[in-house]
Tab-separated table of N, CA and C in Angstrom:
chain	number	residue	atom	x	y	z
I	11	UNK	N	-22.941	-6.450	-37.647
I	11	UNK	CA	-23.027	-6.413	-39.096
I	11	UNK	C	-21.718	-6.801	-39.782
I	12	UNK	N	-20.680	-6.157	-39.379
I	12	UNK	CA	-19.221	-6.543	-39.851
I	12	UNK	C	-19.573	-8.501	-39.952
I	13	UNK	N	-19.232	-9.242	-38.728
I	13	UNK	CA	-19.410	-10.232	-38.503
I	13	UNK	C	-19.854	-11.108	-39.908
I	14	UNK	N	-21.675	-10.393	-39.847
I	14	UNK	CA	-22.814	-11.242	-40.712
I	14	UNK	C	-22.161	-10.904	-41.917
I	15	UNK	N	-21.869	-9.555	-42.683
I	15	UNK	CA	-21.053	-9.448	-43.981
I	15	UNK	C	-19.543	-10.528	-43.948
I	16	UNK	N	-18.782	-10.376	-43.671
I	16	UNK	CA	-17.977	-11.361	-43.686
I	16	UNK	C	-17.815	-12.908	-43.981
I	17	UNK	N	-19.012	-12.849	-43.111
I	17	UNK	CA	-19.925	-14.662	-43.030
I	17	UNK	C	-20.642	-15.231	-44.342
I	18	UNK	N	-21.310	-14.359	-45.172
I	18	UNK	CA	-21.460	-13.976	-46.153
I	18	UNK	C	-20.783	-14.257	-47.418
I	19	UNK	N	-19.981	-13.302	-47.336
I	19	UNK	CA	-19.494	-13.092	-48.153
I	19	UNK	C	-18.313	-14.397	-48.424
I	20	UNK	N	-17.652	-15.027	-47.159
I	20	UNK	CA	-17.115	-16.650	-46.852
I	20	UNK	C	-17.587	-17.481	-47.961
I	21	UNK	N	-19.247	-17.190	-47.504
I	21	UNK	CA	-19.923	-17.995	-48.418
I	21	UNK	C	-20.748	-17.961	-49.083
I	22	UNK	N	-20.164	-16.977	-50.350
I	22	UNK	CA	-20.670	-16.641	-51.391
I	22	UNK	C	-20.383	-17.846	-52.295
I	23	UNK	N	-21.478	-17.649	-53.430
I	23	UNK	CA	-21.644	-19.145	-54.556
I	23	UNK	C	-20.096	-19.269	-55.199
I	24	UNK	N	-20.185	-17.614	-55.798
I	24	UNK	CA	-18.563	-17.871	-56.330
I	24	UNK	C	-17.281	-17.590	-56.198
I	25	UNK	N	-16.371	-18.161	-56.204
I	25	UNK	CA	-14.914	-18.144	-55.118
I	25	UNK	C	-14.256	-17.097	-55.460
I	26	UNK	N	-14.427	-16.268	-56.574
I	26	UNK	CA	-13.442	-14.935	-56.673
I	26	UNK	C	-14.444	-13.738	-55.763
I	27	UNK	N	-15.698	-14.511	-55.055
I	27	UNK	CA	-16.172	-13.534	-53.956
I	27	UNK	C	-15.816	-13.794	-52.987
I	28	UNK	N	-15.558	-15.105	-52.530
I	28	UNK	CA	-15.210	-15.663	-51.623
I	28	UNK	C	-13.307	-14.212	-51.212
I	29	UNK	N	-13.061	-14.739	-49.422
I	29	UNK	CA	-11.878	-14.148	-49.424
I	29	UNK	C	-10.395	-15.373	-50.177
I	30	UNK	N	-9.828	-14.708	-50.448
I	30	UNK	CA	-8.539	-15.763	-50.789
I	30	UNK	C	-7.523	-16.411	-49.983
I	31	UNK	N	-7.867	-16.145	-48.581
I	31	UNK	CA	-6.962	-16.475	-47.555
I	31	UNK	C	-7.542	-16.440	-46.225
I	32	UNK	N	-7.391	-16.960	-45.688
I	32	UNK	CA	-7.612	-16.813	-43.974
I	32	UNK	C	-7.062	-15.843	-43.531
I	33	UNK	N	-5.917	-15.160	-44.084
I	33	UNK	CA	-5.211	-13.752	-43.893
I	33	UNK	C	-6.685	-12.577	-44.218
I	34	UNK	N	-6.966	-12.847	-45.221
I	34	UNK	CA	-7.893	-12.101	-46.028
I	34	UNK	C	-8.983	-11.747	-44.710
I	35	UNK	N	-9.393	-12.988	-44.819
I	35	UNK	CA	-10.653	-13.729	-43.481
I	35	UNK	C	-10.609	-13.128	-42.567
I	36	UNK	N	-9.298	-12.680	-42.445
I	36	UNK	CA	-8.846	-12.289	-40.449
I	36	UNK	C	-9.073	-10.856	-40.702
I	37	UNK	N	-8.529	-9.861	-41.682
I	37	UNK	CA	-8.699	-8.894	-42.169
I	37	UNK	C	-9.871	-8.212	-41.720
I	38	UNK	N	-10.696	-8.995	-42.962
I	38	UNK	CA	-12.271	-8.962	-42.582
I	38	UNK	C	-12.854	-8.684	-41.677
I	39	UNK	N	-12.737	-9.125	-40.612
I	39	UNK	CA	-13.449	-9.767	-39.315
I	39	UNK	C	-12.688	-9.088	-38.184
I	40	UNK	N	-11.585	-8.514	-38.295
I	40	UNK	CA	-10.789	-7.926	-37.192
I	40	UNK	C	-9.975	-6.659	-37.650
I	41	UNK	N	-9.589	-6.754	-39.090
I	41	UNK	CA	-8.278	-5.652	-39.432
I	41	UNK	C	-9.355	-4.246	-39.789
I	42	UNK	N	-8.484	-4.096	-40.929
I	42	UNK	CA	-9.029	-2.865	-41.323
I	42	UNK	C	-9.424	-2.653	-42.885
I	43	UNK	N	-9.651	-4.462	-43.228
I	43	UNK	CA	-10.368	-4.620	-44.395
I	43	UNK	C	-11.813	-4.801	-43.890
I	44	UNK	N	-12.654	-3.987	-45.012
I	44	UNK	CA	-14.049	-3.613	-44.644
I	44	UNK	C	-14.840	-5.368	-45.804
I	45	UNK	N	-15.513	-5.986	-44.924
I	45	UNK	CA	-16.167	-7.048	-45.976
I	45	UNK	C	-17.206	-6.174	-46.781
I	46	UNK	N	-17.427	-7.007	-48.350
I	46	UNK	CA	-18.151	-6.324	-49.410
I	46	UNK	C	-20.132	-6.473	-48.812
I	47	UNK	N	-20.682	-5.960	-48.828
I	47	UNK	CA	-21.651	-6.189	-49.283
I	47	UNK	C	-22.501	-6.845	-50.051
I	48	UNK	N	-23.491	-8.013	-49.640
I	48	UNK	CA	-23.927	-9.015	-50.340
I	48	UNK	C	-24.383	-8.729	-51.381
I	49	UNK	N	-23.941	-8.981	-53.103
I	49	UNK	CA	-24.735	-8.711	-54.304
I	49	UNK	C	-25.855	-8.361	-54.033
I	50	UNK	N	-26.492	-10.034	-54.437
I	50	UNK	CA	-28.236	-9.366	-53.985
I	50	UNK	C	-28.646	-10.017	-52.959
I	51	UNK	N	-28.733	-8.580	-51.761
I	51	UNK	CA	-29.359	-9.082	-50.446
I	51	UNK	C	-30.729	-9.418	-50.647
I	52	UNK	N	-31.287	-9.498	-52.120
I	52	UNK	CA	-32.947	-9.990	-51.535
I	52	UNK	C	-32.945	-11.489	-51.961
I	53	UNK	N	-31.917	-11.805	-51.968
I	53	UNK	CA	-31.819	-13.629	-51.956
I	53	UNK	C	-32.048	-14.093	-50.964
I	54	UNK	N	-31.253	-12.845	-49.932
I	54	UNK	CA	-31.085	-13.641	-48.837
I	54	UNK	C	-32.276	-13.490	-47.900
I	55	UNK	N	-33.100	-12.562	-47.813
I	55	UNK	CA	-34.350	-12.260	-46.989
I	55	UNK	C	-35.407	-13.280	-48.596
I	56	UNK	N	-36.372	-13.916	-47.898
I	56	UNK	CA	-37.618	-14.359	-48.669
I	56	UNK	C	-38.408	-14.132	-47.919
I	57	UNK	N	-39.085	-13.629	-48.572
I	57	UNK	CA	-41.054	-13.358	-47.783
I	57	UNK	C	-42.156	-14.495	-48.408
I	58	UNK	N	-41.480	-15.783	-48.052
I	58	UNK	CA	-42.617	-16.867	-48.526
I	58	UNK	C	-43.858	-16.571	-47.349
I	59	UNK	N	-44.655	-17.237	-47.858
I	59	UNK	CA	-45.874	-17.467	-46.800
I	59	UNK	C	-46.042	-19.228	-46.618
I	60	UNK	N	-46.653	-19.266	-45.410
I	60	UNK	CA	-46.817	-20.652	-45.064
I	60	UNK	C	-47.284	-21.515	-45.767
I	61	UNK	N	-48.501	-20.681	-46.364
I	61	UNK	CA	-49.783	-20.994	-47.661
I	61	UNK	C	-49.058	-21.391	-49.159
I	62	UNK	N	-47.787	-20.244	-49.532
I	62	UNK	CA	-47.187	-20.804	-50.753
I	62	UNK	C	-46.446	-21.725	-50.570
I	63	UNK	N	-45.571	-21.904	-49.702
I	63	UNK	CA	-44.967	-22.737	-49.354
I	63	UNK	C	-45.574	-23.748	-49.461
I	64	UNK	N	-46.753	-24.448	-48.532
I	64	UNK	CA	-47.352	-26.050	-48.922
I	64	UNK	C	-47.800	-26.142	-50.152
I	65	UNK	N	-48.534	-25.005	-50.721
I	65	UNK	CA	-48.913	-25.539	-52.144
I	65	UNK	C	-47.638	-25.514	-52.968
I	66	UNK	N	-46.598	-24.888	-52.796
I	66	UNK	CA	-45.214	-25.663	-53.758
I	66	UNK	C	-44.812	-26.827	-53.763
I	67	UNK	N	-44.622	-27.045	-52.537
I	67	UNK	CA	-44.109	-28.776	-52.150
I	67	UNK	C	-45.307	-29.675	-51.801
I	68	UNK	N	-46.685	-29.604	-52.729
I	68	UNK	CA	-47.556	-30.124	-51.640
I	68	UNK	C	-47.505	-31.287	-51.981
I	69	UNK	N	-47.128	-32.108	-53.600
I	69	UNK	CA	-46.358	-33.597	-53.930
I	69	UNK	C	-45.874	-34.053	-52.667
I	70	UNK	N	-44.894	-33.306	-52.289
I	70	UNK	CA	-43.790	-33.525	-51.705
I	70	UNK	C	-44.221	-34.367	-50.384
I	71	UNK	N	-44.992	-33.185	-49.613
I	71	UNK	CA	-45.625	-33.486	-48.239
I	71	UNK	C	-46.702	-34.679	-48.297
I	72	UNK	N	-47.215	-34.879	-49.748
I	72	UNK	CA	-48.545	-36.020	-49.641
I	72	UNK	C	-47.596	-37.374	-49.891
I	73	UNK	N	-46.674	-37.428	-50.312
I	73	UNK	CA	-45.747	-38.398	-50.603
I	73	UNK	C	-45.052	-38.956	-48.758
I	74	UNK	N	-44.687	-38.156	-48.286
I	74	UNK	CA	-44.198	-37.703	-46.962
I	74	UNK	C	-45.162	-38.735	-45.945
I	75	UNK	N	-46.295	-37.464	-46.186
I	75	UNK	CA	-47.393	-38.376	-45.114
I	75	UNK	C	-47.816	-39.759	-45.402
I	76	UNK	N	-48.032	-40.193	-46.935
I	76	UNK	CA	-48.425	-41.258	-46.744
I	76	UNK	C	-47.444	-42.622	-46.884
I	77	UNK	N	-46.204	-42.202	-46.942
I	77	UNK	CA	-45.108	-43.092	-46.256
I	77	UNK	C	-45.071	-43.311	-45.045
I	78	UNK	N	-45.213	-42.009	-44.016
I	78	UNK	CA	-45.403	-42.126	-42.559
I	78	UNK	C	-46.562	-43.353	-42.025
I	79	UNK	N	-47.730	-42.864	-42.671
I	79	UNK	CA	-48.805	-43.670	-42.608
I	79	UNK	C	-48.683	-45.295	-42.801
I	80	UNK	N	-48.084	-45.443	-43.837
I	80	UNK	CA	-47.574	-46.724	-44.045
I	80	UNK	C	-46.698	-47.663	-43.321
I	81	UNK	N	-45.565	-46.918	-43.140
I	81	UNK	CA	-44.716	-47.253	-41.786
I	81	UNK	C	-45.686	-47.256	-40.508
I	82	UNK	N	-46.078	-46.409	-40.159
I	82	UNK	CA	-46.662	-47.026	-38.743
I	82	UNK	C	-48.337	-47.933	-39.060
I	83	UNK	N	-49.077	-48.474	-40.045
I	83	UNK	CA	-49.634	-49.189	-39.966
I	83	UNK	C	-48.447	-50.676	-40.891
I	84	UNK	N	-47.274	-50.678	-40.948
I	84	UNK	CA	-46.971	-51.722	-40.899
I	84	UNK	C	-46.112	-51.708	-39.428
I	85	UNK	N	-45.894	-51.406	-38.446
I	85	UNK	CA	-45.486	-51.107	-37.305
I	85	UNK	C	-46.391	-51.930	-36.355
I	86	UNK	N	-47.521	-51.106	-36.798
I	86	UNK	CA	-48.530	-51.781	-35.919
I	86	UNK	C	-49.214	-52.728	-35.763
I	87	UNK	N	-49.171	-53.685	-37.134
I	87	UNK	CA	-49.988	-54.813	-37.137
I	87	UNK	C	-48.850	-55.585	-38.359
I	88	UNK	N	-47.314	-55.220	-37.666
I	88	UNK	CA	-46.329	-56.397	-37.993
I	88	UNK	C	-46.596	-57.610	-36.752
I	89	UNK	N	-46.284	-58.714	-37.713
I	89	UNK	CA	-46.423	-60.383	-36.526
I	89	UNK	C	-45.593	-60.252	-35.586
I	90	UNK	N	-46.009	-60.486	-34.568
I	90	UNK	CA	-44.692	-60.959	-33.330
I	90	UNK	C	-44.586	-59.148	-33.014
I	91	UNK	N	-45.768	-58.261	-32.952
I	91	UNK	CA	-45.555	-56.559	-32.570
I	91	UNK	C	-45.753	-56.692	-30.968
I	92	UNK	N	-44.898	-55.648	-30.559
I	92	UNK	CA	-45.568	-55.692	-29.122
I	92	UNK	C	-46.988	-54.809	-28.968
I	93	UNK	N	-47.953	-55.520	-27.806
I	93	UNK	CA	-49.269	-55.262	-27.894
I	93	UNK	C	-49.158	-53.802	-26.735
């Protein structure tokens, strides 16, 4: 846990969370400075589902596939293709 807080907290969005030194860093991770606790840890856990997930990006994925599609039927019946 030390470790993952530290790691964290490295790389937090904003730099006055961030540590100020690699001194700081070493602290952290080895001394006898304790790393902070992530603001909000429920950023960091998401409970998407598979289901919301495709219907969010599902543009995304139909755009996706039918580029794929395209590429390999021009792949396949480009002149001079191997048979």
């Amino acid at each position: 846990p030390r470790v993952e807080r530290t790691v964290f907290q490295a790389l937090s969005m904003h730099p006055n969370e961030r540590p100020a030194s690699a001194r700081d860093m070493r602290d952290m991770l080895i001394g006898s400075r304790t790393p902070l606790s992530p603001v909000n840890s429920d950023v960091l856990i998401a409970n998407v589902s598979w289901w919301s997930a495709i219907q969010a990006n599902f543009v995304l994925l139909g755009t996706a596939a039918a580029l794929l599609l395209i590429a390999v039927i021009l792949v396949l019946f480009a002149p001079g293709a191997p048979s």
